[in-house]
């Protein structure tokens, strides 16, 4: 359709057939509309991939990675990198990780139940906790937040 | 809360004025900036001095807590305070990043034109982030779709395709300083523009466009 349109347009220019102009205009409009739909679809996918970075963190689960094209992976990696550069520049030595602290903190320590086997997990004062399936622990909130988001721990609200 | 801190409360603002803020005032300013940013439809002025000062404060508090006695009740309270401050700061920065990503062509276009005495709405790091985001998205769209299209359709005018921030949206505000003679423009053709006075302490629901300069100057607070 694109090729035909080009030929038609050349004909009009050279042949001066002005009665074909409405056809060309119509075709051009439909081309523009098709392009808009394609770009809208791709952009919407990009926005969802961006949301994945904020939800899952830097490493995506394999199931999701299979659904992304190579260029989308490249976009994701570059977005990750520029976000990391920004966070590191925020101040202090290491910067501020703004993907943490998504909700206002209610208490310092939270009760969590382990959903999957994770292994050893070290807490601030050096003690390590063994995270086995269905074991419950009382841990500091900021340490657990990432694991809760990844689905390894579950916040127990009793 | 912050009065309990046993660190000396001095922080000098980076910039031309040497204003000494107590930690309580600094946190209050951060909260005000946070609320304004959350409820305003467009990206507001970048308050990087507040961000820097708050980061410094958090570092100080962290150090003090490390030196303090363990098991002391004050430690937990201060830690809780730190978490809350960190949440407000992160939320503020996240809100700004989201707005940058949403309106990136318009923001970058505004940055290109020289300011006439206005402060930039992007910090240097945010500007770098915005430029990288734009380049990234453009490269992606070009590689995936646009390069397969005929040459005269290959550029997408992002400035026209990406929606502009809706400055006509309504916001709630509280007036901090008395304002007189604010011109309210008509929404429909039947109405005519009229002038209102804003009393101190009063609360209003008004179109953002009317009071945008007042938010920037700090005369009103969005709620």
XYZ file of C-alpha atoms in Angstrom:
381
model
C 0.000 0.000 0.000
C 2.879 2.286 0.806
C 4.560 1.513 -2.478
C 1.369 2.082 -4.459
C 0.880 5.396 -2.756
C 4.357 6.520 -3.715
C 3.808 5.599 -7.341
C 0.445 7.326 -7.424
C 1.984 10.444 -5.963
C 4.752 10.507 -8.542
C 2.200 10.086 -11.266
C 0.206 13.014 -10.032
C 3.241 15.217 -9.787
C 4.504 14.376 -13.230
C 1.202 13.805 -14.994
C -0.696 16.617 -13.323
C -3.711 14.367 -12.746
C -5.384 16.447 -10.109
C -8.456 14.262 -9.794
C -6.359 11.574 -8.086
C -5.372 13.847 -5.230
C -8.259 12.854 -2.921
C -7.227 9.199 -3.244
C -3.697 10.051 -2.280
C -4.812 12.163 0.615
C -6.991 9.366 1.866
C -4.204 6.850 1.550
C -1.779 9.175 3.274
C -4.207 9.614 6.157
C -4.600 5.885 6.545
C -0.831 5.478 6.461
C -0.473 8.043 9.205
C -3.160 6.328 11.220
C -1.478 2.950 10.828
C 1.801 4.418 11.906
C 0.148 6.039 14.918
C -1.389 2.725 15.957
C 1.919 0.917 15.610
C 3.838 3.521 17.596
C 1.121 3.640 20.264
C 1.285 -0.124 20.728
C 5.067 -0.110 20.987
C 5.097 2.835 23.378
C 2.520 1.187 25.610
C 4.686 -1.923 25.799
C 7.638 0.255 26.767
C 5.636 1.789 29.593
C 4.749 -1.658 30.900
C 8.377 -2.758 30.751
C 9.328 0.358 32.676
C 6.750 -0.594 35.311
C 8.446 -4.004 35.555
C 11.718 -2.388 36.556
C 9.972 -0.591 39.390
C 8.130 -3.684 40.526
C 10.618 -6.504 40.169
C 13.968 -4.786 40.394
C 16.937 -5.125 38.100
C 16.625 -8.799 37.317
C 13.501 -9.893 35.522
C 12.017 -13.350 35.905
C 12.713 -15.578 32.918
C 9.077 -15.990 31.958
C 8.811 -12.260 31.338
C 12.066 -12.090 29.450
C 10.773 -14.505 26.829
C 7.931 -12.154 26.036
C 10.226 -9.257 25.265
C 11.915 -8.666 21.938
C 15.659 -8.052 21.657
C 15.210 -4.310 21.189
C 12.944 -4.158 24.208
C 15.619 -5.878 26.284
C 18.109 -3.325 25.046
C 15.736 -0.483 25.955
C 15.241 -2.031 29.384
C 18.982 -2.348 29.994
C 19.609 1.230 28.979
C 16.717 2.460 31.136
C 18.097 0.465 34.071
C 21.503 2.015 33.591
C 20.318 5.596 33.362
C 18.059 5.099 36.401
C 21.003 3.652 38.345
C 23.233 6.591 37.365
C 20.566 9.000 38.527
C 20.065 7.248 41.860
C 23.760 7.115 42.542
C 24.143 10.829 41.934
C 21.519 11.754 44.507
C 23.822 12.544 47.345
C 26.110 10.903 49.817
C 28.515 8.196 48.760
C 26.126 5.642 47.412
C 23.127 7.750 46.612
C 19.576 6.853 47.466
C 17.733 3.814 46.166
C 14.351 5.290 45.366
C 12.859 2.004 44.287
C 12.726 1.117 47.970
C 10.243 2.580 50.457
C 7.247 2.424 48.170
C 4.770 2.678 51.035
C 4.919 4.755 54.218
C 6.519 2.728 57.004
C 4.152 1.547 59.737
C 6.634 -0.116 62.053
C 10.293 -0.931 62.267
C 10.046 -4.686 62.337
C 7.557 -6.837 60.500
C 6.393 -10.382 60.778
C 7.110 -12.304 57.587
C 6.452 -15.827 56.430
C 8.757 -17.455 53.962
C 7.066 -18.715 50.805
C 9.997 -20.353 49.100
C 13.341 -21.696 50.184
C 15.867 -18.896 50.049
C 18.751 -19.901 52.251
C 20.766 -17.795 54.633
C 19.821 -14.167 55.102
C 21.970 -11.807 57.098
C 20.510 -9.133 59.349
C 22.170 -5.872 60.399
C 23.848 -6.988 63.603
C 25.435 -9.981 61.944
C 23.035 -12.711 62.914
C 21.885 -14.758 59.987
C 18.482 -16.296 59.571
C 17.706 -19.415 57.602
C 14.770 -18.772 55.299
C 13.024 -22.079 54.804
C 9.588 -22.536 53.360
C 6.784 -21.691 55.816
C 9.113 -20.457 58.528
C 8.091 -17.236 60.225
C 10.452 -14.476 61.269
C 10.388 -11.060 62.835
C 12.737 -8.976 60.750
C 13.567 -5.313 60.167
C 11.349 -3.839 57.508
C 13.879 -2.300 55.193
C 15.745 -5.551 54.769
C 12.658 -7.504 53.798
C 11.058 -5.061 51.417
C 12.808 -6.308 48.330
C 12.223 -9.948 49.158
C 8.544 -9.259 49.755
C 8.304 -7.637 46.334
C 10.029 -10.581 44.691
C 7.560 -12.948 46.291
C 9.978 -14.845 48.498
C 8.616 -13.482 51.756
C 5.037 -12.726 52.670
C 4.025 -10.001 55.083
C 1.863 -11.516 57.812
C -0.852 -9.172 59.018
C -2.283 -10.742 62.101
C 10.081 14.643 67.085
C 13.078 16.169 65.447
C 13.670 18.363 68.466
C 14.859 15.284 70.284
C 17.815 14.942 67.973
C 21.086 15.450 69.716
C 22.854 16.831 66.696
C 23.400 20.537 66.270
C 20.807 21.926 63.953
C 22.655 23.847 61.339
C 22.549 23.377 57.621
C 23.394 26.074 55.185
C 21.545 26.169 51.908
C 23.660 25.847 48.840
C 23.244 28.975 46.807
C 23.430 32.686 47.202
C 21.661 33.004 50.560
C 23.220 31.621 53.694
C 20.029 30.598 55.460
C 20.418 28.479 58.532
C 17.585 25.973 58.886
C 16.814 23.811 61.837
C 16.175 20.157 60.979
C 12.490 20.641 61.792
C 12.198 23.465 59.282
C 14.076 21.480 56.694
C 11.735 18.522 57.050
C 8.749 20.836 56.873
C 10.057 22.317 53.642
C 10.614 18.849 52.239
C 7.045 17.871 53.090
C 5.694 21.017 51.481
C 7.709 20.421 48.320
C 6.528 16.802 48.331
C 2.843 17.679 48.589
C 3.116 20.412 45.975
C 4.841 18.051 43.588
C 2.272 15.314 44.171
C -0.753 17.444 43.418
C 0.553 19.713 40.682
C -0.115 18.495 37.125
C 3.220 19.743 35.799
C 6.823 19.397 36.896
C 7.682 22.041 39.496
C 10.969 23.754 40.199
C 13.764 21.454 41.264
C 14.536 21.769 44.970
C 17.910 20.093 44.900
C 19.208 22.057 47.899
C 16.515 20.576 50.082
C 17.288 17.102 48.744
C 20.991 17.510 49.469
C 20.436 18.861 52.961
C 18.024 16.073 53.811
C 20.487 13.456 52.580
C 23.155 15.018 54.794
C 20.785 14.941 57.741
C 20.003 11.288 57.166
C 23.715 10.478 57.069
C 24.291 12.349 60.331
C 21.438 10.564 62.001
C 22.699 7.212 60.786
C 26.132 7.907 62.230
C 24.759 9.052 65.565
C 22.617 5.975 65.820
C 25.550 3.724 65.114
C 27.483 5.284 67.973
C 24.541 5.174 70.367
C 23.912 2.474 72.937
C 22.082 -0.559 71.615
C 18.660 -1.465 72.891
C 17.905 2.096 73.853
C 14.354 3.187 73.130
C 15.567 6.402 71.527
C 17.322 4.360 68.868
C 14.075 2.822 67.631
C 12.299 6.139 67.619
C 15.051 7.790 65.644
C 15.194 4.896 63.232
C 11.473 5.197 62.660
C 11.915 8.908 62.029
C 14.666 8.201 59.545
C 12.497 5.702 57.705
C 9.694 8.220 57.442
C 11.981 10.942 56.140
C 13.497 8.532 53.663
C 10.007 7.585 52.467
C 9.011 11.228 51.916
C 12.234 11.956 50.051
C 11.953 8.863 47.855
C 8.320 9.586 47.115
C 9.168 13.155 46.119
C 11.934 12.042 43.769
C 9.808 9.247 42.323
C 6.996 11.682 41.608
C 9.400 13.960 39.753
C 10.857 11.099 37.727
C 7.385 9.935 36.746
C 6.470 13.388 35.526
C 9.734 13.673 33.606
C 9.087 10.359 31.877
C 5.487 11.272 31.138
C 6.121 14.689 29.603
C 9.696 14.318 28.406
C 9.499 16.064 24.982
C 7.822 19.167 26.443
C 10.193 19.393 29.385
C 13.281 19.052 27.217
C 11.917 21.621 24.796
C 11.434 24.067 27.651
C 14.980 23.490 28.822
C 16.368 24.395 25.420
C 14.997 27.931 25.479
C 17.030 30.219 27.745
C 15.429 31.204 31.047
C 14.347 34.747 31.663
C 15.126 34.810 35.356
C 13.254 31.557 35.972
C 14.888 28.676 37.720
C 15.217 25.417 35.892
C 12.693 22.734 36.679
C 15.313 20.012 36.292
C 18.416 19.353 38.309
C 21.512 18.526 36.210
C 21.183 14.818 36.971
C 17.513 14.856 36.031
C 18.389 16.598 32.776
C 20.859 13.845 31.944
C 18.251 11.220 32.803
C 15.611 12.933 30.660
C 17.950 13.220 27.661
C 18.953 9.580 27.948
C 15.316 8.521 28.224
C 14.434 10.476 25.102
C 17.348 9.111 23.105
C 16.583 5.593 24.294
C 12.914 5.751 23.318
C 13.623 7.357 19.968
C 16.237 4.743 19.070
C 13.885 1.967 20.077
C 10.974 3.267 18.011
C 13.208 3.877 15.053
C 14.753 0.431 15.117
C 11.559 -1.449 15.626
C 9.048 0.361 13.473
C 10.082 3.529 11.806
C 12.978 2.282 9.781
C 10.660 -0.033 7.908
C 8.483 2.830 6.815
C 8.875 5.040 3.729
C 11.371 7.873 4.183
C 8.886 10.690 4.539
C 7.130 8.996 7.455
C 10.197 8.067 9.407
C 10.270 10.806 12.006
C 7.618 10.932 14.681
C 7.101 14.394 16.105
C 7.173 13.526 19.791
C 6.295 17.047 20.791
C 2.908 16.661 19.165
C 2.283 13.000 19.907
C 3.027 12.975 23.632
C 0.221 14.664 25.599
C 0.965 17.925 27.359
C 0.470 18.350 31.097
C -3.114 19.378 31.769
C -2.764 22.785 33.359
C -6.505 23.238 33.543
C -6.980 20.477 36.085
C -8.410 21.515 39.427
C -6.325 21.452 42.581
C -7.043 22.027 46.254
C -4.946 24.643 47.915
C -4.435 26.423 51.195
C -3.388 30.051 51.159
C -0.301 30.906 53.184
C 0.071 34.562 52.295
C -2.762 36.903 51.498
C -3.092 37.529 47.776
C -5.099 40.205 46.084
C -6.492 40.600 42.623
C -5.948 37.184 41.173
C -7.387 37.155 37.685
C -9.487 34.077 37.005
C -9.951 33.422 33.324
C -13.264 32.103 32.018
C -13.643 28.469 31.176
C -16.505 28.786 28.768
C -17.331 31.620 26.443
C -20.391 32.671 28.434
C -18.433 33.511 31.561
C -16.292 36.546 31.888
C -13.034 36.781 33.787
C -13.275 38.018 37.311
C -10.910 38.981 40.057
C -10.686 37.287 43.448
C -8.797 37.897 46.650
C -7.247 35.034 48.545
C -7.392 35.323 52.321
C -4.654 33.836 54.430
C -5.570 30.431 55.802
C -8.477 29.861 53.442
C -8.808 26.751 51.297
C -9.923 26.688 47.687
C -10.524 24.423 44.725
C -9.254 26.196 41.656
C -7.752 25.584 38.236
C -4.013 25.004 38.422
C -3.219 27.467 35.657
C -4.579 30.407 37.659
C -2.379 29.854 40.674
C 0.706 28.296 39.075
C 3.000 31.267 39.801
C 1.793 31.351 43.405
C 2.783 27.743 43.921
C 6.234 28.500 42.553
C 6.679 31.457 44.899
C 5.415 29.523 47.895
C 2.401 31.746 48.616
C -0.018 28.824 48.466
C 0.275 25.183 49.452
C -1.401 22.397 47.475
C -3.258 19.881 49.605
